Coordinates of C-alpha atoms in Angstrom, one line a residue:
Chain Z
X130 CA -8.3 14.8 6.1
X131 CA -4.9 14.1 7.9
X132 CA -1.9 16.1 6.8
X133 CA 1.7 15.5 8.0
X134 CA 5.0 17.1 7.6
X135 CA 7.1 14.9 6.1
X136 CA 9.6 15.6 9.1
X137 CA 7.2 13.6 11.1
X138 CA 7.2 10.3 8.7
X139 CA 8.9 7.2 10.1
X140 CA 12.1 7.6 8.7
X141 CA 13.7 5.0 6.9
X142 CA 16.1 2.7 8.8
X143 CA 19.6 2.3 8.3
X144 CA 21.3 -0.5 6.4
X145 CA 22.8 -3.0 8.2
X146 CA 26.1 -5.0 6.8
X147 CA 25.8 -8.4 5.0
X148 CA 27.1 -10.4 8.2
X149 CA 24.5 -9.1 10.6
X150 CA 22.0 -10.0 7.7
X151 CA 23.3 -13.0 7.3
X152 CA 23.3 -13.5 11.3
X153 CA 19.9 -12.7 11.5
X154 CA 18.9 -15.1 8.8
X155 CA 20.8 -18.0 10.7
X156 CA 18.8 -16.9 14.1
X157 CA 15.5 -17.1 12.1
X158 CA 16.7 -20.8 11.4
X159 CA 17.4 -21.6 14.7
X160 CA 14.3 -19.7 16.5
X161 CA 12.4 -22.6 16.7
X162 CA 15.4 -25.1 17.8
X163 CA 13.0 -28.0 17.9
X164 CA 13.4 -29.2 14.3
X165 CA 17.3 -28.8 13.9
X166 CA 18.4 -29.7 17.2
X167 CA 16.3 -31.2 19.7
X168 CA 14.3 -33.5 17.6
X169 CA 17.0 -35.1 15.9
X170 CA 19.3 -35.5 18.9
X171 CA 16.1 -37.1 20.9
X172 CA 15.9 -39.7 17.4
X173 CA 19.2 -40.6 17.7
X174 CA 19.3 -41.1 21.3
X175 CA 16.2 -43.3 21.1
X176 CA 17.8 -45.2 18.0
X177 CA 21.4 -45.7 20.2
X178 CA 19.4 -47.0 23.4
X179 CA 17.3 -49.4 21.1
X180 CA 20.1 -50.7 19.9
X181 CA 22.0 -50.7 23.2
X182 CA 19.0 -52.7 24.5
X183 CA 19.6 -55.4 21.8
X184 CA 23.0 -55.8 21.9
X185 CA 22.7 -56.5 25.7
X186 CA 20.0 -59.0 24.6
X187 CA 21.8 -60.8 22.2
X188 CA 24.9 -60.7 24.7
X189 CA 22.9 -62.1 27.6
X190 CA 21.8 -65.0 25.3
X191 CA 25.2 -65.8 25.1
X192 CA 26.1 -64.8 21.7
X193 CA 28.3 -62.1 22.4
X194 CA 30.4 -62.6 19.2
X195 CA 27.2 -61.9 17.3
X196 CA 27.0 -58.4 18.8
X197 CA 30.1 -57.2 17.0
X198 CA 28.9 -58.4 13.6
X199 CA 25.3 -56.3 14.0
X200 CA 25.1 -52.9 12.1
X201 CA 22.0 -51.5 11.0
X202 CA 23.2 -48.0 9.9
X203 CA 20.8 -46.1 12.3
X204 CA 23.2 -43.1 12.2
X205 CA 22.7 -42.7 8.8
X206 CA 19.2 -41.0 9.3
X207 CA 20.8 -37.7 10.3
X208 CA 22.0 -37.0 7.0
X209 CA 18.3 -37.9 5.7
X210 CA 16.9 -35.8 8.5
X211 CA 19.3 -33.1 7.4
X212 CA 18.1 -33.2 3.8
X213 CA 14.4 -32.7 4.7
X214 CA 15.4 -29.9 7.0
X215 CA 16.9 -28.0 3.6
X216 CA 13.9 -28.8 1.5
X217 CA 11.9 -27.4 4.2
X218 CA 14.0 -24.3 4.4
X219 CA 13.6 -23.7 0.7
X220 CA 10.0 -24.2 0.6
X221 CA 8.6 -22.7 3.9
X222 CA 11.5 -20.4 5.1
X223 CA 12.2 -18.7 1.9
X224 CA 8.5 -17.1 1.4
X225 CA 8.7 -16.3 5.1
X226 CA 11.9 -14.6 4.7
X227 CA 10.6 -12.5 1.9
X228 CA 7.9 -11.0 3.9
X229 CA 10.2 -9.8 6.5
X230 CA 12.2 -8.0 3.6
X231 CA 15.0 -10.4 3.3
X232 CA 16.7 -10.4 -0.2
X233 CA 17.0 -13.6 -2.0
X234 CA 20.6 -13.3 -1.7
X235 CA 20.7 -12.8 2.0
X236 CA 18.2 -15.5 2.7
X237 CA 20.5 -18.2 0.7
X238 CA 23.9 -17.1 2.4
X239 CA 22.2 -17.4 5.6
X240 CA 20.7 -20.6 5.0
X241 CA 24.0 -22.2 3.7
X242 CA 25.6 -20.5 6.7
X243 CA 22.9 -22.3 8.8
X244 CA 23.7 -25.6 6.9
X245 CA 27.3 -25.6 7.3
X246 CA 26.9 -24.7 11.1
X247 CA 24.8 -27.8 11.6
X248 CA 27.0 -30.1 9.5
X249 CA 29.9 -29.0 11.6
X250 CA 28.1 -29.6 14.8
X251 CA 26.6 -32.6 14.2
X252 CA 29.9 -34.2 12.5
X253 CA 31.7 -33.0 15.4
X254 CA 29.0 -34.5 18.1
X255 CA 29.1 -37.9 15.8
X256 CA 32.9 -37.9 16.0
X257 CA 33.4 -37.5 19.4
X258 CA 30.7 -40.5 20.0
X259 CA 32.7 -42.6 17.1
X260 CA 36.0 -42.0 19.3
X261 CA 34.3 -43.1 22.6
X262 CA 32.8 -46.1 21.0
X263 CA 36.3 -47.3 19.6
X264 CA 38.0 -46.3 23.3
X265 CA 35.2 -48.2 25.2
X266 CA 35.5 -51.1 22.7
X267 CA 32.3 -50.8 21.3
X268 CA 30.3 -49.7 24.6
X269 CA 32.0 -52.8 26.2
X270 CA 30.4 -55.0 24.0
X271 CA 32.1 -54.9 20.6
X272 CA 29.2 -53.1 19.2
X273 CA 29.5 -50.5 16.5
X274 CA 27.2 -47.7 15.8
X275 CA 28.9 -44.4 15.5
X276 CA 31.8 -45.8 14.0
X277 CA 30.9 -48.9 11.6
X278 CA 34.0 -51.1 11.4
X279 CA 33.8 -51.7 7.7
X280 CA 34.9 -47.9 7.1
X281 CA 38.2 -48.6 8.9
X282 CA 39.8 -47.0 12.0
X283 CA 40.0 -43.5 10.8
X284 CA 40.2 -42.0 14.0
X285 CA 38.4 -38.8 15.4
X286 CA 39.5 -36.4 12.4
X287 CA 38.5 -39.0 10.0
X288 CA 35.1 -39.6 11.5
X289 CA 34.9 -35.7 11.6
X290 CA 35.6 -35.3 8.0
X291 CA 33.2 -38.1 6.8
X292 CA 30.2 -37.0 8.6
X293 CA 31.2 -33.4 7.7
X294 CA 31.6 -33.9 4.0
X295 CA 28.3 -36.4 3.9
X296 CA 26.2 -33.7 5.8
X297 CA 27.0 -31.1 3.5
X298 CA 26.4 -33.1 0.7
X299 CA 22.8 -33.9 1.7
X300 CA 22.1 -30.4 2.7
X301 CA 22.8 -29.0 -0.5
X302 CA 21.3 -31.8 -2.4
X303 CA 18.2 -30.8 -0.6
X304 CA 18.7 -27.2 -0.7
X305 CA 19.1 -27.8 -4.9
X306 CA 16.6 -30.0 -5.7
X307 CA 14.0 -28.1 -3.5
X308 CA 15.2 -24.7 -5.4
X309 CA 14.1 -26.4 -8.7
X310 CA 10.6 -26.9 -6.9
X311 CA 10.4 -23.4 -5.5
X312 CA 11.7 -22.0 -8.9
X313 CA 9.4 -24.0 -11.4
X314 CA 6.8 -25.7 -8.9
X315 CA 5.6 -29.3 -9.6
X316 CA 6.4 -28.9 -13.6
X317 CA 10.1 -28.0 -12.8
X318 CA 10.1 -31.6 -10.6
X319 CA 8.8 -33.6 -13.4
X320 CA 11.3 -32.3 -15.7
X321 CA 13.9 -32.4 -13.3
X322 CA 13.6 -36.1 -12.3
X323 CA 12.7 -37.4 -15.6
X324 CA 15.8 -35.8 -16.7
X325 CA 17.8 -37.4 -13.9
X326 CA 16.3 -40.8 -15.1
X327 CA 17.4 -40.0 -18.7
X328 CA 20.8 -39.0 -17.4
X329 CA 21.6 -42.0 -15.1
X330 CA 20.3 -44.5 -18.0
X331 CA 22.7 -42.7 -20.3
X332 CA 25.3 -42.5 -18.0
X333 CA 25.4 -46.4 -17.2
X334 CA 24.9 -46.8 -21.2
X335 CA 28.2 -44.8 -22.1
X336 CA 30.2 -46.7 -19.3
X337 CA 29.1 -49.9 -21.0
X338 CA 29.7 -48.6 -24.2
X339 CA 32.8 -47.0 -23.8
X340 CA 34.2 -49.9 -21.5
X341 CA 35.3 -47.6 -19.0
X342 CA 33.7 -49.6 -15.8
X343 CA 37.2 -50.5 -14.8
X344 CA 38.7 -47.1 -15.2
X345 CA 36.1 -45.9 -12.8
X346 CA 36.8 -48.8 -10.4
X347 CA 40.6 -47.5 -10.6
X348 CA 39.5 -43.9 -10.0
X349 CA 37.7 -44.6 -6.9
X350 CA 40.3 -47.1 -5.4
X351 CA 43.1 -44.6 -6.3
X352 CA 41.2 -41.9 -4.6
X353 CA 40.5 -44.1 -1.7
X354 CA 37.8 -43.1 1.2
X355 CA 39.3 -39.8 2.0
X356 CA 40.0 -38.8 -2.0
X357 CA 36.2 -39.7 -2.5
X358 CA 35.2 -37.7 0.4
X359 CA 36.9 -34.8 -1.0
X360 CA 35.5 -35.1 -4.5
X361 CA 32.0 -34.8 -3.0
X362 CA 32.7 -31.2 -1.5
X363 CA 33.5 -30.5 -5.0
X364 CA 29.8 -31.7 -6.0
X365 CA 28.2 -30.1 -2.9
X366 CA 29.6 -26.8 -3.6
X367 CA 28.2 -27.2 -7.4
X368 CA 25.0 -28.4 -5.8
X369 CA 25.2 -24.7 -3.4
X370 CA 25.8 -22.9 -6.5
X371 CA 22.9 -24.2 -8.3
X372 CA 20.6 -23.6 -5.6
X373 CA 21.5 -20.2 -5.2
X374 CA 20.9 -19.4 -8.8
X375 CA 17.6 -21.0 -8.6
X376 CA 16.4 -19.2 -5.6
X377 CA 17.8 -15.9 -7.1
X378 CA 15.1 -16.0 -9.8
X379 CA 12.4 -17.8 -7.4
X380 CA 9.3 -16.0 -6.5
X381 CA 7.4 -16.9 -3.2
X382 CA 4.2 -18.5 -4.1
X383 CA 1.1 -19.3 -2.3
Chain O
X109 CA 4.9 15.6 -0.4
X110 CA 7.3 13.4 -1.1
X111 CA 7.0 10.0 -2.8
X112 CA 8.2 6.6 -1.4
X113 CA 7.0 4.6 -4.3
X114 CA 6.9 5.4 -8.0
X115 CA 5.8 3.2 -10.8
X116 CA 5.9 4.1 -14.3
X117 CA 4.6 1.4 -17.2
X118 CA 4.8 -1.4 -15.0
X119 CA 3.7 -4.8 -16.9
X120 CA 3.6 -8.2 -15.3
X121 CA 2.7 -10.8 -17.6
X122 CA 2.4 -14.3 -16.4
X123 CA 2.0 -17.4 -18.9
X124 CA -0.8 -16.0 -21.1
X125 CA -2.3 -13.6 -18.4
X126 CA -1.5 -9.9 -18.1
X127 CA -1.7 -9.6 -14.2
X128 CA -0.2 -5.8 -14.0
X129 CA -1.0 -4.1 -17.4
X130 CA 1.3 -0.9 -18.0
X131 CA 0.2 0.9 -15.0
X132 CA 1.9 4.1 -13.5
X133 CA 1.4 5.7 -10.3
X134 CA 3.0 7.2 -7.0
X135 CA 2.4 6.4 -3.2
X136 CA 2.6 9.2 -1.3
X137 CA 5.0 9.2 2.2
X138 CA 3.3 9.1 5.5
X139 CA -0.2 8.3 4.0
X140 CA -2.5 5.2 4.0
X141 CA -3.3 3.9 0.6
X142 CA -6.1 1.7 -0.3
X143 CA -5.4 -0.7 -3.1
X144 CA -9.0 -1.5 -4.2
X145 CA -10.3 -4.1 -6.7
X146 CA -12.1 -7.4 -7.1
X147 CA -10.1 -10.8 -6.7
X148 CA -7.9 -11.5 -9.2
X149 CA -7.8 -7.6 -10.2
X150 CA -4.0 -7.7 -9.5
X151 CA -3.6 -6.3 -6.1
X152 CA -1.4 -9.2 -4.5
X153 CA 0.8 -9.1 -7.9
X154 CA 1.1 -5.5 -7.8
X155 CA 2.3 -5.6 -3.8
X156 CA 4.7 -8.4 -4.8
X157 CA 6.3 -6.4 -7.4
X158 CA 6.6 -3.3 -5.2
X159 CA 8.4 -5.4 -2.5
X160 CA 10.8 -7.3 -4.9
X161 CA 9.2 -10.8 -4.4
X162 CA 8.2 -10.7 -8.2
X163 CA 10.0 -9.7 -11.1
X164 CA 8.6 -7.1 -13.6
X165 CA 8.1 -8.0 -17.0
X166 CA 8.7 -4.3 -18.1
X167 CA 8.4 -1.1 -16.4
X168 CA 10.1 0.8 -13.8
X169 CA 9.9 0.4 -10.1
X170 CA 11.4 2.9 -7.7
X171 CA 11.0 2.2 -3.7
X172 CA 12.5 5.3 -1.8
X173 CA 14.6 6.2 -4.6
X174 CA 15.8 2.4 -6.1
X175 CA 14.7 -0.8 -7.4
X176 CA 13.3 -2.9 -4.5
X177 CA 14.8 -6.2 -6.4
X178 CA 17.1 -7.8 -4.1
X179 CA 18.1 -4.5 -2.9
X180 CA 18.7 -5.0 1.1
X181 CA 18.8 -1.4 1.8
X182 CA 15.6 -0.8 0.6
X183 CA 13.6 -4.0 1.5
X184 CA 15.0 -3.4 5.5
X185 CA 12.3 -0.7 5.3
X186 CA 9.5 -3.1 4.1
X187 CA 7.1 -5.0 5.7
X188 CA 4.8 -7.5 3.4
X189 CA 2.9 -10.3 5.2
X190 CA 0.7 -11.8 2.1
X191 CA -2.9 -13.1 3.1
X192 CA -1.5 -16.6 1.7
X193 CA 1.8 -16.1 3.9
X194 CA 3.7 -19.3 4.4
X195 CA 5.5 -19.9 7.6
X196 CA 8.2 -22.1 8.5
X197 CA 7.3 -25.2 9.1
X198 CA 6.7 -25.9 13.1
X199 CA 7.0 -22.5 13.9
X200 CA 4.7 -21.4 16.6
X201 CA 3.2 -17.8 17.0
X202 CA 5.7 -17.0 19.3
X203 CA 8.4 -18.0 17.1
X204 CA 7.4 -15.5 14.9
X205 CA 7.0 -12.9 17.3
X206 CA 10.4 -13.7 18.4
X207 CA 12.2 -13.5 15.3
X208 CA 10.5 -10.3 14.0
X209 CA 12.5 -8.0 15.9
X210 CA 15.6 -9.2 14.1
X211 CA 14.3 -8.1 10.6
X212 CA 12.5 -4.9 11.8
X213 CA 14.5 -2.0 13.2
X214 CA 11.5 0.0 14.4
X215 CA 9.8 -3.2 16.1
X216 CA 8.0 -2.3 19.2
X217 CA 7.8 -5.4 21.4
X218 CA 5.1 -3.8 23.7
X219 CA 2.8 -3.1 20.9
X220 CA 3.2 -6.5 19.7
X221 CA 2.3 -7.7 23.4
X222 CA -0.6 -5.6 23.5
X223 CA -2.1 -6.9 20.3
X224 CA -1.4 -10.1 20.9
X225 CA -3.9 -9.7 24.1
X226 CA -6.1 -7.6 21.8
X227 CA -6.5 -10.4 19.3
X228 CA -6.5 -13.1 22.2
X229 CA -3.6 -15.2 19.9
X230 CA -2.3 -18.5 21.6
X231 CA 1.2 -17.9 21.5
X232 CA 2.2 -21.6 22.0
X233 CA 0.1 -22.9 19.5
X234 CA 1.7 -23.8 15.6
X235 CA 1.2 -21.5 13.0
X236 CA -0.6 -24.3 10.9
X237 CA -2.8 -25.3 13.5
X238 CA -4.2 -21.8 13.8
X239 CA -7.7 -20.8 12.4
X240 CA -7.9 -18.4 9.2
X241 CA -9.0 -15.7 11.5
X242 CA -5.8 -16.4 14.0
X243 CA -3.6 -16.8 10.9
X244 CA -4.9 -13.3 9.9
X245 CA -4.1 -12.0 13.3
X246 CA -0.6 -13.0 13.2
X247 CA 0.1 -11.3 9.8
X248 CA -1.9 -8.1 11.1
X249 CA 0.4 -8.0 14.6
X250 CA 3.8 -8.5 12.5
X251 CA 2.5 -5.7 9.9
X252 CA 1.5 -3.3 12.9
X253 CA 4.2 -3.8 15.5
X254 CA 6.8 -4.0 12.9
X255 CA 6.4 -0.4 12.1
X256 CA 8.0 -0.5 8.9
X257 CA 8.3 2.8 6.9
X258 CA 6.6 1.1 4.2
X259 CA 3.9 -1.3 5.3
X260 CA 1.6 -3.8 3.3
X261 CA -1.4 -5.4 4.4
X262 CA -2.6 -7.8 1.8
X263 CA -6.7 -8.4 2.8
X264 CA -5.5 -8.7 6.3
X265 CA -9.3 -9.2 7.6
X266 CA -9.9 -12.7 6.5
X267 CA -11.3 -14.8 8.8
X268 CA -11.3 -11.7 11.2
X269 CA -15.0 -11.0 12.9
X270 CA -16.3 -7.5 12.9
X271 CA -15.0 -6.6 16.2
X272 CA -11.4 -8.0 15.3
X273 CA -11.4 -6.1 12.2
X274 CA -12.3 -3.1 13.9
X275 CA -9.6 -3.8 16.4
X276 CA -7.4 -3.7 13.5
X277 CA -8.5 -0.4 12.0
X278 CA -8.5 1.3 15.7
X279 CA -4.8 -0.1 16.2
X280 CA -3.3 0.8 12.9
X281 CA -5.2 4.4 13.0
X282 CA -3.6 5.1 16.6
X283 CA -0.3 3.8 16.0
X284 CA -0.1 5.8 12.5
X285 CA -1.3 9.1 14.1
X286 CA 1.9 8.3 16.5
X287 CA 4.3 6.8 14.1
X288 CA 3.1 7.9 10.5
X289 CA 4.7 5.6 7.9
X290 CA 3.4 4.7 4.6
X291 CA 0.6 2.0 4.4
X292 CA -1.2 0.1 1.5
X293 CA -4.1 -1.8 2.5
X294 CA -5.4 -4.1 0.0
X295 CA -9.3 -4.8 0.7
X296 CA -12.5 -5.3 -1.0
X297 CA -14.4 -4.3 2.3
X298 CA -14.3 -0.8 1.1
X299 CA -17.0 1.1 3.1
X300 CA -15.2 -0.7 6.4
X301 CA -11.8 1.1 5.7
X302 CA -12.9 4.0 3.6
X303 CA -12.7 6.5 6.6
X304 CA -8.8 5.4 7.0
X305 CA -8.0 5.8 3.6
X306 CA -6.4 9.2 2.6
X307 CA -5.3 7.9 -1.1
X308 CA -7.2 5.1 -3.1
X309 CA -6.0 3.3 -6.0
X310 CA -8.5 1.1 -7.7
X311 CA -7.3 -1.7 -9.6
X312 CA -9.2 -3.7 -12.4
X313 CA -7.8 -6.3 -14.6
X314 CA -4.4 -5.3 -14.2
X315 CA -5.0 -1.6 -14.9
X316 CA -5.2 1.4 -12.6
X317 CA -8.9 2.7 -12.7
X318 CA -9.2 5.4 -10.1
X319 CA -6.1 7.2 -8.3
X320 CA -6.9 9.7 -6.2
X321 CA -7.6 11.1 -2.6
X322 CA -10.8 9.2 -1.0
X323 CA -12.5 12.9 -0.7
X324 CA -11.8 13.8 -4.5
X325 CA -13.4 10.2 -5.4
X326 CA -16.3 10.5 -3.3
X327 CA -17.0 13.6 -4.9
X328 CA -17.1 12.6 -8.3
X329 CA -20.4 11.4 -7.9
X330 CA -23.4 12.2 -6.1
X331 CA -26.7 10.4 -5.4
X332 CA -29.9 12.4 -6.7
X333 CA -33.1 11.4 -4.6
X334 CA -36.7 12.7 -5.2
X335 CA -40.0 12.5 -7.3
X336 CA -39.9 10.0 -10.1
X337 CA -40.3 12.5 -12.6
X338 CA -38.0 15.3 -11.5
X339 CA -35.3 12.8 -10.8
X340 CA -35.6 11.4 -14.4
X341 CA -35.8 14.8 -15.8
X342 CA -32.7 16.0 -14.2
X343 CA -30.8 12.7 -14.8
X344 CA -31.8 12.9 -18.8
X345 CA -28.1 13.2 -20.7
X346 CA -26.2 12.8 -17.5
X347 CA -24.1 9.8 -16.9
X348 CA -25.8 7.7 -14.5
X349 CA -24.2 5.1 -12.4
X350 CA -26.9 3.7 -10.8
X351 CA -30.7 3.8 -10.5
X352 CA -33.2 2.7 -8.0
X353 CA -37.2 3.4 -7.3
X354 CA -39.2 2.7 -5.1
X355 CA -43.0 3.9 -5.4
X356 CA -42.9 7.4 -6.8
X357 CA -39.1 8.0 -5.2
X358 CA -36.6 7.3 -7.5
X359 CA -32.9 7.9 -6.6
X360 CA -29.8 8.0 -9.1
X361 CA -26.4 8.1 -8.9
X362 CA -24.9 10.7 -11.2
X363 CA -21.2 11.2 -12.1
X364 CA -19.2 14.4 -12.6
X365 CA -21.7 17.1 -11.7
X366 CA -20.6 20.6 -11.2
X367 CA -21.6 23.0 -8.6
X368 CA -23.9 24.6 -10.7
X369 CA -25.5 21.5 -11.5
X370 CA -25.9 20.5 -8.0
X371 CA -27.5 24.0 -7.0
X372 CA -30.0 23.3 -10.1
X373 CA -30.8 20.0 -8.8
X374 CA -31.4 21.4 -5.0
X375 CA -33.5 24.2 -6.7
X376 CA -35.7 21.6 -8.6
X377 CA -36.4 20.4 -5.1
X378 CA -34.1 17.2 -5.3
X379 CA -32.1 15.8 -2.5
X380 CA -28.3 15.4 -2.7
X381 CA -26.3 12.8 -1.0
X382 CA -22.9 11.6 -1.0
X383 CA -22.2 8.2 -2.8
X384 CA -20.0 5.7 -0.5
X385 CA -16.8 4.6 -1.9
X386 CA -17.8 1.2 -1.9
X387 CA -21.0 1.9 -4.2
X388 CA -18.9 4.1 -6.5
X389 CA -16.4 1.4 -6.9
X390 CA -18.8 -1.2 -7.5
X391 CA -20.4 0.7 -10.1
X392 CA -17.2 1.4 -12.0
X393 CA -15.5 -2.1 -11.8
X394 CA -18.8 -4.4 -11.7
X395 CA -20.3 -5.6 -14.6
X396 CA -22.8 -3.7 -16.7
X397 CA -26.3 -4.5 -15.5
X398 CA -29.8 -4.0 -17.2
X399 CA -30.0 -0.6 -15.5
X400 CA -26.7 0.8 -16.7
X401 CA -27.3 -0.7 -20.3
X402 CA -30.5 1.0 -20.3
X403 CA -29.0 4.5 -19.0
X404 CA -26.3 4.2 -21.6
X405 CA -29.0 4.4 -24.3
X406 CA -30.2 7.6 -22.9
X407 CA -27.2 8.9 -22.5
X408 CA -26.3 8.2 -26.1

């Protein structure tokens, strides 16, 4: 039988600061940059090039005016893609990080930092491309892709704010919904989506019964585009808090 | 010797199931512990509780002096790659090995690289596409190369062939000798690992059935072999764990023999041989078969 002096035993490692732990978690998310960065950029490029080809085709057919009316919302895939990333993060990176000895708190703070980082990066990229699009008069063809005309001429900062708030909303919508799954599994999902349907119907019913449809329209009109985007930040913050509360009580399952 | 883990009256209940039932034990610092038990005995749940992955229903857990739950200072010392470990979507083996050092202060890249060669692991393959054995190898490599002061292995051999399993045992033992740490190895391949283990915890239906050094446990029973009549005569009124006979030769495994009783047996021309840990545990945790039922009547 082996006997050892306690002095020989691998000593415990020194604790690290919260920022370092959060940073390690962000790096874990970026360990394989294919999913969060390369893939969406490739898809975005592909959609853009495909659209460009179609604009050329339409323009060469002598329908130059028609190009200006085409807008298929191709850029919108980015927010949906990011929501899926948030869902995968909660579902599979969470149990993995726990195996690495990461606390739920550090995991969530690191993941939230990762989401904010991605949101800022993509918002900046899309805003720049939107500005270029306007500056080149729609890639020389009056086309609209990164800066759809119906939104209005809101400028680089405007586009940045719009993309940033939308991305944050979808990240934390994904994180909190997946949080319900990680916390309560399939049963949680049934109850959640059941309650959601009930809540939506109840809200519509309430709006009709109290005759407050006009008031809501007034509220949205008064707030304007940027007012509403700012309101979405409040919702995103609430969702991120919900996700945090769920993960703090979740256990990794097979 | 100091203890790294102290558990008292720990209970974990899931809806209608008590997975861990009022257990108390300690883990010794710098020892390799075997956590042995049948499927569903509560091994994984117990390890999840010790690593803060699961919340206790009641009872106390102290790891390195404090509760492991949401305790970053404690958990930095812990590595627990589960048998059913989930990996991030799209992670390749190389991403696992690239990220591990960010979380394990004692990580050894050289050791990890040599283990990758030993297990012939394809670095560029997605974890999802790995075979069961390769998946186990990933867990084994992270568990070993992390050199975490408190390392848990949860049935790390699933899908590994005999050669790979022995590679794991050899590397564990060699690295442990140079970098002693507290290891908990859950397994039901008891005989394969019994030479590795210093302490043994046997868990059955959520309760700790045995908790002792491997040597002490082996000494709790002995197999007596000899002529049928002589063996039966000796076994009478003693606790028989197992009984076999071929022709005129009988062999019984008897629990709790004193040194005097052992000498008596030898004097009576009977042969004594040690019991394997596996046999002992099978007898203690397995269902009562006809032989043992019969024996109980004898004892009564």
